Amino acid sequence: MFPPSELIINADGSIFHLHLRPEQLADRIILVGDPGRVTTVASHFDSQECEVSSREFHCITGTYQGKRFTVLSTGIGCDNIDIVMNELDALANIDFDTRTLKPEHRTLTIVRIGTCGGLQPETPIGTFIASVKSIGFDGLLNYYAGRDEVCDLDLEAAFRRHMSWSPQKGAPYVACADPQLVSQIAGDDMVRGITVACGGFYGPQGRQVRLKIQDPDQNSKIESFRYTTPDGEQLKICNFEMESSALAGLSSLLGHRAMTTCMVIANRYAQEMNTEYKTTIDTLIHLVLSRL
């Protein structure tokens, strides 16, 4: 039995932060960072059954081409993904009346649609990237038992060696997206590779405004990293964003299927930025909805 201090249920029967009730959650879930983008995604729905807002968490559940979807905003950062994933899993797999685990596990399928910074010449502004593996600079998964069983430990070790990683930053972890879901969503029009999920927008992503960063060569070392998988595939780090590692890692631990796909709105390699991306990300939204 999960006590009230651990599983916090509001007076209306909803989960603490998201303010969703179990019956309002679909099996197919789209995550976005921006609460305003929830309305953009839901504008594609054929019908809407509920809309809930609480802090940065804005949710609409409805149907698209006969399939039931929930679209939910998470806000920015892996710390918010920790809230979202634990509460989504509770909605799916805990009986709120008895505060006990349901006898049968319900698997959620989750795709994050986000924006990112491209790190390679072949990832210019407008590129769609599917994260096959995500390197978490945030350290979140290190707080959970079983993290080694769901992480790519060989890639972690290779990355730390390549970067001459400072232990002051905490241990990076490498979480893997669901491979079948990546194949289903990425198709032949998305670049597949490694994503770095950063614990901030400025210093952790190598940006220097007034504050200097600890390792001025960080980004060039990240861009040059290459990793060959056991089946011979060579992967490179394609992009920076701020949520994919926590999503992939927590979903693996909880038994859900998840991946992240992003549109490049800045190319750090070419030092270019598109601030008008909100008018073009709708193409990626349509692709994901039609393939999920």
mmCIF file of C-alpha atoms in Angstrom:
data_model
loop_
_atom_site.group_PDB
_atom_site.id
_atom_site.type_symbol
_atom_site.label_atom_id
_atom_site.label_comp_id
_atom_site.label_asym_id
_atom_site.label_seq_id
_atom_site.Cartn_x
_atom_site.Cartn_y
_atom_site.Cartn_z
ATOM 1 C CA MET A 1 0.000 0.000 0.000
ATOM 2 C CA PHE A 2 1.411 3.376 -1.056
ATOM 3 C CA PRO A 3 1.047 5.897 1.817
ATOM 4 C CA PRO A 4 -0.297 9.433 1.247
ATOM 5 C CA SER A 5 3.171 10.947 1.675
ATOM 6 C CA GLU A 6 4.486 8.918 -1.305
ATOM 7 C CA LEU A 7 1.454 8.766 -3.599
ATOM 8 C CA ILE A 8 -0.247 12.142 -3.281
ATOM 9 C CA ILE A 9 -3.856 12.144 -4.494
ATOM 10 C CA ASN A 10 -5.875 15.347 -4.572
ATOM 11 C CA ALA A 11 -9.359 15.607 -3.056
ATOM 12 C CA ASP A 12 -10.937 15.296 -6.510
ATOM 13 C CA GLY A 13 -9.194 11.966 -7.139
ATOM 14 C CA SER A 14 -6.480 13.396 -9.381
ATOM 15 C CA ILE A 15 -2.712 12.902 -9.143
ATOM 16 C CA PHE A 16 -0.887 15.663 -7.254
ATOM 17 C CA HIS A 17 0.979 17.699 -9.900
ATOM 18 C CA LEU A 18 -0.716 16.771 -13.169
ATOM 19 C CA HIS A 19 -4.247 17.002 -11.737
ATOM 20 C CA LEU A 20 -5.298 14.127 -14.016
ATOM 21 C CA ARG A 21 -7.620 11.322 -12.986
ATOM 22 C CA PRO A 22 -6.862 7.772 -14.163
ATOM 23 C CA GLU A 23 -9.779 7.632 -16.596
ATOM 24 C CA GLN A 24 -8.495 10.778 -18.370
ATOM 25 C CA LEU A 25 -5.246 9.129 -19.516
ATOM 26 C CA ALA A 26 -4.884 7.530 -22.948
ATOM 27 C CA ASP A 27 -2.400 4.762 -23.780
ATOM 28 C CA ARG A 28 -0.775 6.916 -26.505
ATOM 29 C CA ILE A 29 0.874 10.000 -25.040
ATOM 30 C CA ILE A 30 2.544 12.978 -26.699
ATOM 31 C CA LEU A 31 4.833 15.024 -24.443
ATOM 32 C CA VAL A 32 5.830 18.590 -25.275
ATOM 33 C CA GLY A 33 7.769 21.126 -23.249
ATOM 34 C CA ASP A 34 5.752 24.251 -23.954
ATOM 35 C CA PRO A 35 2.219 24.374 -22.444
ATOM 36 C CA GLY A 36 1.138 26.410 -25.470
ATOM 37 C CA ARG A 37 2.161 23.604 -27.832
ATOM 38 C CA VAL A 38 -0.473 21.309 -26.297
ATOM 39 C CA THR A 39 -3.172 23.312 -28.081
ATOM 40 C CA THR A 40 -1.198 23.058 -31.331
ATOM 41 C CA VAL A 41 -1.051 19.267 -31.078
ATOM 42 C CA ALA A 42 -4.692 18.977 -30.023
ATOM 43 C CA SER A 43 -5.791 21.112 -32.981
ATOM 44 C CA HIS A 44 -5.200 17.971 -35.080
ATOM 45 C CA PHE A 45 -7.608 15.907 -32.955
ATOM 46 C CA ASP A 46 -10.984 14.907 -34.361
ATOM 47 C CA SER A 47 -12.531 15.325 -30.910
ATOM 48 C CA GLN A 48 -11.516 16.360 -27.397
ATOM 49 C CA GLU A 49 -12.886 14.841 -24.194
ATOM 50 C CA CYS A 50 -11.070 16.758 -21.453
ATOM 51 C CA GLU A 51 -8.619 19.594 -20.810
ATOM 52 C CA VAL A 52 -6.717 20.115 -17.549
ATOM 53 C CA SER A 53 -4.125 22.731 -16.569
ATOM 54 C CA SER A 54 -1.960 22.897 -13.436
ATOM 55 C CA ARG A 55 1.227 24.970 -13.298
ATOM 56 C CA GLU A 56 3.295 24.074 -16.368
ATOM 57 C CA PHE A 57 1.330 20.864 -16.887
ATOM 58 C CA HIS A 58 -1.344 21.395 -19.556
ATOM 59 C CA CYS A 59 -3.180 18.310 -20.806
ATOM 60 C CA ILE A 60 -5.769 17.526 -23.477
ATOM 61 C CA THR A 61 -7.106 14.032 -24.188
ATOM 62 C CA GLY A 62 -8.957 13.312 -27.412
ATOM 63 C CA THR A 63 -9.021 11.194 -30.556
ATOM 64 C CA TYR A 64 -7.071 11.366 -33.805
ATOM 65 C CA GLN A 65 -8.053 9.133 -36.717
ATOM 66 C CA GLY A 66 -9.932 6.858 -34.344
ATOM 67 C CA LYS A 67 -7.062 6.542 -31.844
ATOM 68 C CA ARG A 68 -7.180 7.981 -28.320
ATOM 69 C CA PHE A 69 -4.306 10.324 -27.413
ATOM 70 C CA THR A 70 -3.229 12.374 -24.421
ATOM 71 C CA VAL A 71 -0.997 15.383 -25.092
ATOM 72 C CA LEU A 72 0.750 16.803 -22.040
ATOM 73 C CA SER A 73 3.248 19.596 -21.448
ATOM 74 C CA THR A 74 6.125 18.931 -19.071
ATOM 75 C CA GLY A 75 7.884 22.271 -18.840
ATOM 76 C CA ILE A 76 11.661 22.323 -19.202
ATOM 77 C CA GLY A 77 14.147 19.866 -17.728
ATOM 78 C CA CYS A 78 14.673 16.314 -16.524
ATOM 79 C CA ASP A 79 13.451 17.205 -13.036
ATOM 80 C CA ASN A 80 9.996 17.817 -14.506
ATOM 81 C CA ILE A 81 10.164 14.526 -16.413
ATOM 82 C CA ASP A 82 10.713 12.821 -13.057
ATOM 83 C CA ILE A 83 7.355 14.213 -11.908
ATOM 84 C CA VAL A 84 5.566 13.468 -15.167
ATOM 85 C CA MET A 85 6.757 9.880 -15.610
ATOM 86 C CA ASN A 86 6.138 8.821 -12.012
ATOM 87 C CA GLU A 87 2.664 10.342 -12.033
ATOM 88 C CA LEU A 88 1.729 8.948 -15.467
ATOM 89 C CA ASP A 89 2.773 5.494 -14.290
ATOM 90 C CA ALA A 90 0.767 5.892 -11.093
ATOM 91 C CA LEU A 91 -2.311 6.839 -13.117
ATOM 92 C CA ALA A 92 -1.849 3.737 -15.264
ATOM 93 C CA ASN A 93 -0.759 1.118 -12.735
ATOM 94 C CA ILE A 94 -1.965 2.013 -9.242
ATOM 95 C CA ASP A 95 -5.522 1.629 -7.964
ATOM 96 C CA PHE A 96 -6.257 5.017 -6.403
ATOM 97 C CA ASP A 97 -9.076 3.640 -4.237
ATOM 98 C CA THR A 98 -6.932 1.011 -2.499
ATOM 99 C CA ARG A 99 -3.507 2.649 -3.061
ATOM 100 C CA THR A 100 -2.190 -0.711 -4.249
ATOM 101 C CA LEU A 101 -0.548 -1.919 -7.433
ATOM 102 C CA LYS A 102 -2.955 -3.160 -10.092
ATOM 103 C CA PRO A 103 -2.597 -6.892 -10.861
ATOM 104 C CA GLU A 104 -1.891 -6.311 -14.583
ATOM 105 C CA HIS A 105 0.710 -3.861 -15.864
ATOM 106 C CA ARG A 106 -0.532 -1.214 -18.310
ATOM 107 C CA THR A 107 2.122 -0.159 -20.807
ATOM 108 C CA LEU A 108 2.081 3.419 -22.058
ATOM 109 C CA THR A 109 3.545 4.502 -25.401
ATOM 110 C CA ILE A 110 5.128 7.935 -25.114
ATOM 111 C CA VAL A 111 6.716 10.185 -27.730
ATOM 112 C CA ARG A 112 8.249 13.502 -26.794
ATOM 113 C CA ILE A 113 8.108 16.151 -29.540
ATOM 114 C CA GLY A 114 10.642 18.861 -28.817
ATOM 115 C CA THR A 115 13.158 21.335 -30.149
ATOM 116 C CA CYS A 116 16.910 21.027 -29.977
ATOM 117 C CA GLY A 117 20.306 22.303 -31.007
ATOM 118 C CA GLY A 118 22.035 20.404 -33.808
ATOM 119 C CA LEU A 119 25.684 19.489 -33.302
ATOM 120 C CA GLN A 120 26.752 18.180 -36.702
ATOM 121 C CA PRO A 121 27.095 19.672 -40.207
ATOM 122 C CA GLU A 122 24.406 17.244 -41.418
ATOM 123 C CA THR A 123 21.864 18.448 -38.822
ATOM 124 C CA PRO A 124 21.013 21.954 -40.098
ATOM 125 C CA ILE A 125 18.050 23.990 -38.899
ATOM 126 C CA GLY A 126 14.809 22.172 -39.710
ATOM 127 C CA THR A 127 16.254 18.632 -39.363
ATOM 128 C CA PHE A 128 14.122 16.058 -37.516
ATOM 129 C CA ILE A 129 16.197 13.928 -35.105
ATOM 130 C CA ALA A 130 15.125 10.684 -33.406
ATOM 131 C CA SER A 131 17.081 9.965 -30.216
ATOM 132 C CA VAL A 132 18.248 6.344 -30.249
ATOM 133 C CA LYS A 133 20.282 6.826 -27.072
ATOM 134 C CA SER A 134 20.430 9.777 -24.696
ATOM 135 C CA ILE A 135 23.365 10.805 -22.530
ATOM 136 C CA GLY A 136 22.014 12.377 -19.352
ATOM 137 C CA PHE A 137 24.106 15.164 -17.873
ATOM 138 C CA ASP A 138 21.383 15.676 -15.251
ATOM 139 C CA GLY A 139 22.168 12.673 -13.009
ATOM 140 C CA LEU A 140 18.494 11.877 -12.411
ATOM 141 C CA LEU A 141 18.580 8.160 -13.188
ATOM 142 C CA ASN A 142 21.480 7.672 -10.774
ATOM 143 C CA TYR A 143 18.984 8.063 -7.906
ATOM 144 C CA TYR A 144 17.020 4.954 -8.955
ATOM 145 C CA ALA A 145 17.773 1.289 -8.312
ATOM 146 C CA GLY A 146 18.226 -0.730 -11.476
ATOM 147 C CA ARG A 147 19.738 2.070 -13.532
ATOM 148 C CA ASP A 148 22.638 -0.129 -14.674
ATOM 149 C CA GLU A 149 20.224 -2.717 -16.086
ATOM 150 C CA VAL A 150 18.571 -0.186 -18.438
ATOM 151 C CA CYS A 151 21.656 1.844 -19.433
ATOM 152 C CA ASP A 152 24.343 1.338 -22.068
ATOM 153 C CA LEU A 153 27.319 1.012 -19.723
ATOM 154 C CA ASP A 154 29.897 0.542 -22.492
ATOM 155 C CA LEU A 155 28.846 3.783 -24.169
ATOM 156 C CA GLU A 156 28.920 5.558 -20.800
ATOM 157 C CA ALA A 157 32.520 4.456 -20.214
ATOM 158 C CA ALA A 158 33.613 5.381 -23.745
ATOM 159 C CA PHE A 159 32.030 8.822 -23.428
ATOM 160 C CA ARG A 160 33.648 9.548 -20.059
ATOM 161 C CA ARG A 161 37.070 8.603 -21.462
ATOM 162 C CA HIS A 162 36.600 10.698 -24.584
ATOM 163 C CA MET A 163 35.509 13.744 -22.584
ATOM 164 C CA SER A 164 38.060 13.373 -19.735
ATOM 165 C CA TRP A 165 34.927 13.753 -17.641
ATOM 166 C CA SER A 166 35.271 15.685 -14.386
ATOM 167 C CA PRO A 167 33.724 13.826 -11.410
ATOM 168 C CA GLN A 168 32.581 17.208 -10.061
ATOM 169 C CA LYS A 169 29.829 17.151 -12.690
ATOM 170 C CA GLY A 170 28.344 13.857 -11.507
ATOM 171 C CA ALA A 171 28.165 10.645 -13.516
ATOM 172 C CA PRO A 172 26.542 10.840 -16.951
ATOM 173 C CA TYR A 173 24.219 7.963 -17.843
ATOM 174 C CA VAL A 174 23.112 6.581 -21.215
ATOM 175 C CA ALA A 175 19.434 5.651 -21.549
ATOM 176 C CA CYS A 176 18.037 3.857 -24.586
ATOM 177 C CA ALA A 177 14.813 4.633 -26.430
ATOM 178 C CA ASP A 178 12.445 1.777 -27.278
ATOM 179 C CA PRO A 179 13.932 0.410 -30.537
ATOM 180 C CA GLN A 180 10.620 -0.712 -32.067
ATOM 181 C CA LEU A 181 9.087 2.673 -31.344
ATOM 182 C CA VAL A 182 12.064 4.443 -32.936
ATOM 183 C CA SER A 183 11.620 2.342 -36.089
ATOM 184 C CA GLN A 184 7.897 3.102 -36.113
ATOM 185 C CA ILE A 185 8.230 6.872 -35.699
ATOM 186 C CA ALA A 186 11.555 7.781 -37.342
ATOM 187 C CA GLY A 187 10.821 6.299 -40.762
ATOM 188 C CA ASP A 188 13.336 7.309 -43.408
ATOM 189 C CA ASP A 189 13.049 11.069 -42.919
ATOM 190 C CA MET A 190 14.554 11.513 -39.442
ATOM 191 C CA VAL A 191 18.229 11.452 -38.491
ATOM 192 C CA ARG A 192 18.907 8.783 -35.851
ATOM 193 C CA GLY A 193 21.676 9.240 -33.318
ATOM 194 C CA ILE A 194 22.751 10.057 -29.788
ATOM 195 C CA THR A 195 21.265 13.009 -27.922
ATOM 196 C CA VAL A 196 22.811 14.799 -24.961
ATOM 197 C CA ALA A 197 20.210 15.836 -22.385
ATOM 198 C CA CYS A 198 21.634 18.772 -20.461
ATOM 199 C CA GLY A 199 20.905 20.012 -16.961
ATOM 200 C CA GLY A 200 20.656 23.605 -18.159
ATOM 201 C CA PHE A 201 20.450 25.791 -21.264
ATOM 202 C CA TYR A 202 23.589 27.882 -20.906
ATOM 203 C CA GLY A 203 26.715 26.435 -19.259
ATOM 204 C CA PRO A 204 25.732 22.748 -19.578
ATOM 205 C CA GLN A 205 25.238 23.265 -23.328
ATOM 206 C CA GLY A 206 28.532 25.124 -23.677
ATOM 207 C CA ARG A 207 26.996 28.593 -23.996
ATOM 208 C CA GLN A 208 29.068 31.445 -22.598
ATOM 209 C CA VAL A 209 27.488 34.827 -22.028
ATOM 210 C CA ARG A 210 29.061 36.467 -18.975
ATOM 211 C CA LEU A 211 29.894 33.227 -17.192
ATOM 212 C CA LYS A 212 32.705 31.048 -18.537
ATOM 213 C CA ILE A 213 32.372 27.269 -18.555
ATOM 214 C CA GLN A 214 34.571 24.725 -16.786
ATOM 215 C CA ASP A 215 35.651 22.987 -20.015
ATOM 216 C CA PRO A 216 35.920 25.403 -22.973
ATOM 217 C CA ASP A 217 36.476 22.429 -25.334
ATOM 218 C CA GLN A 218 33.329 20.627 -24.220
ATOM 219 C CA ASN A 219 31.286 21.058 -27.398
ATOM 220 C CA SER A 220 34.096 20.254 -29.822
ATOM 221 C CA LYS A 221 34.783 17.028 -27.907
ATOM 222 C CA ILE A 222 31.084 16.145 -27.947
ATOM 223 C CA GLU A 223 30.871 16.790 -31.695
ATOM 224 C CA SER A 224 33.865 14.506 -32.380
ATOM 225 C CA PHE A 225 32.634 11.557 -30.273
ATOM 226 C CA ARG A 226 31.922 8.343 -32.208
ATOM 227 C CA TYR A 227 30.654 5.039 -30.851
ATOM 228 C CA THR A 228 30.365 1.705 -32.654
ATOM 229 C CA THR A 229 27.575 -0.527 -31.357
ATOM 230 C CA PRO A 230 28.043 -4.308 -30.970
ATOM 231 C CA ASP A 231 26.202 -4.833 -34.295
ATOM 232 C CA GLY A 232 28.597 -2.488 -36.108
ATOM 233 C CA GLU A 233 26.475 0.662 -36.322
ATOM 234 C CA GLN A 234 28.438 3.866 -35.784
ATOM 235 C CA LEU A 235 26.639 6.546 -33.807
ATOM 236 C CA LYS A 236 27.523 10.189 -33.257
ATOM 237 C CA ILE A 237 26.037 12.824 -30.972
ATOM 238 C CA CYS A 238 23.540 14.751 -33.079
ATOM 239 C CA ASN A 239 21.908 17.230 -30.724
ATOM 240 C CA PHE A 240 21.434 18.894 -27.356
ATOM 241 C CA GLU A 241 18.100 19.042 -25.529
ATOM 242 C CA MET A 242 16.986 18.760 -21.906
ATOM 243 C CA GLU A 243 14.548 15.880 -21.334
ATOM 244 C CA SER A 244 15.226 12.773 -23.445
ATOM 245 C CA SER A 245 17.502 10.881 -21.027
ATOM 246 C CA ALA A 246 15.061 10.993 -18.117
ATOM 247 C CA LEU A 247 12.164 10.007 -20.371
ATOM 248 C CA ALA A 248 13.974 7.014 -21.864
ATOM 249 C CA GLY A 249 15.501 5.890 -18.572
ATOM 250 C CA LEU A 250 12.414 6.147 -16.370
ATOM 251 C CA SER A 251 10.214 4.584 -19.056
ATOM 252 C CA SER A 252 12.555 1.599 -19.263
ATOM 253 C CA LEU A 253 12.543 1.154 -15.485
ATOM 254 C CA LEU A 254 8.747 1.454 -15.319
ATOM 255 C CA GLY A 255 8.021 -0.821 -18.290
ATOM 256 C CA HIS A 256 6.781 1.763 -20.794
ATOM 257 C CA ARG A 257 7.745 2.431 -24.418
ATOM 258 C CA ALA A 258 9.212 5.888 -25.035
ATOM 259 C CA MET A 259 11.347 7.941 -27.372
ATOM 260 C CA THR A 260 12.155 11.561 -28.198
ATOM 261 C CA THR A 261 12.068 13.276 -31.557
ATOM 262 C CA CYS A 262 13.103 16.895 -32.012
ATOM 263 C CA MET A 263 13.295 19.557 -34.669
ATOM 264 C CA VAL A 264 16.612 21.415 -34.877
ATOM 265 C CA ILE A 265 16.047 25.124 -34.281
ATOM 266 C CA ALA A 266 19.710 26.031 -33.714
ATOM 267 C CA ASN A 267 22.839 24.562 -35.224
ATOM 268 C CA ARG A 268 25.606 25.018 -32.690
ATOM 269 C CA TYR A 269 28.231 23.830 -35.198
ATOM 270 C CA ALA A 270 27.265 26.558 -37.695
ATOM 271 C CA GLN A 271 26.232 29.045 -34.961
ATOM 272 C CA GLU A 272 22.799 29.587 -36.529
ATOM 273 C CA MET A 273 19.395 30.037 -34.842
ATOM 274 C CA ASN A 274 15.760 30.099 -35.992
ATOM 275 C CA THR A 275 13.477 31.871 -33.512
ATOM 276 C CA GLU A 276 10.403 31.463 -35.761
ATOM 277 C CA TYR A 277 10.274 27.683 -35.444
ATOM 278 C CA LYS A 278 6.752 27.548 -33.992
ATOM 279 C CA THR A 279 5.262 27.863 -37.475
ATOM 280 C CA THR A 280 7.208 24.849 -38.822
ATOM 281 C CA ILE A 281 7.169 22.328 -35.946
ATOM 282 C CA ASP A 282 3.577 21.464 -36.887
ATOM 283 C CA THR A 283 5.009 19.259 -39.645
ATOM 284 C CA LEU A 284 6.779 17.105 -37.057
ATOM 285 C CA ILE A 285 3.631 16.959 -34.913
ATOM 286 C CA HIS A 286 1.608 15.662 -37.869
ATOM 287 C CA LEU A 287 4.253 13.017 -38.665
ATOM 288 C CA VAL A 288 4.291 11.664 -35.110
ATOM 289 C CA LEU A 289 0.510 11.573 -34.756
ATOM 290 C CA SER A 290 0.080 9.763 -38.063
ATOM 291 C CA ARG A 291 2.755 7.154 -37.206
ATOM 292 C CA LEU A 292 1.955 6.484 -33.549
#
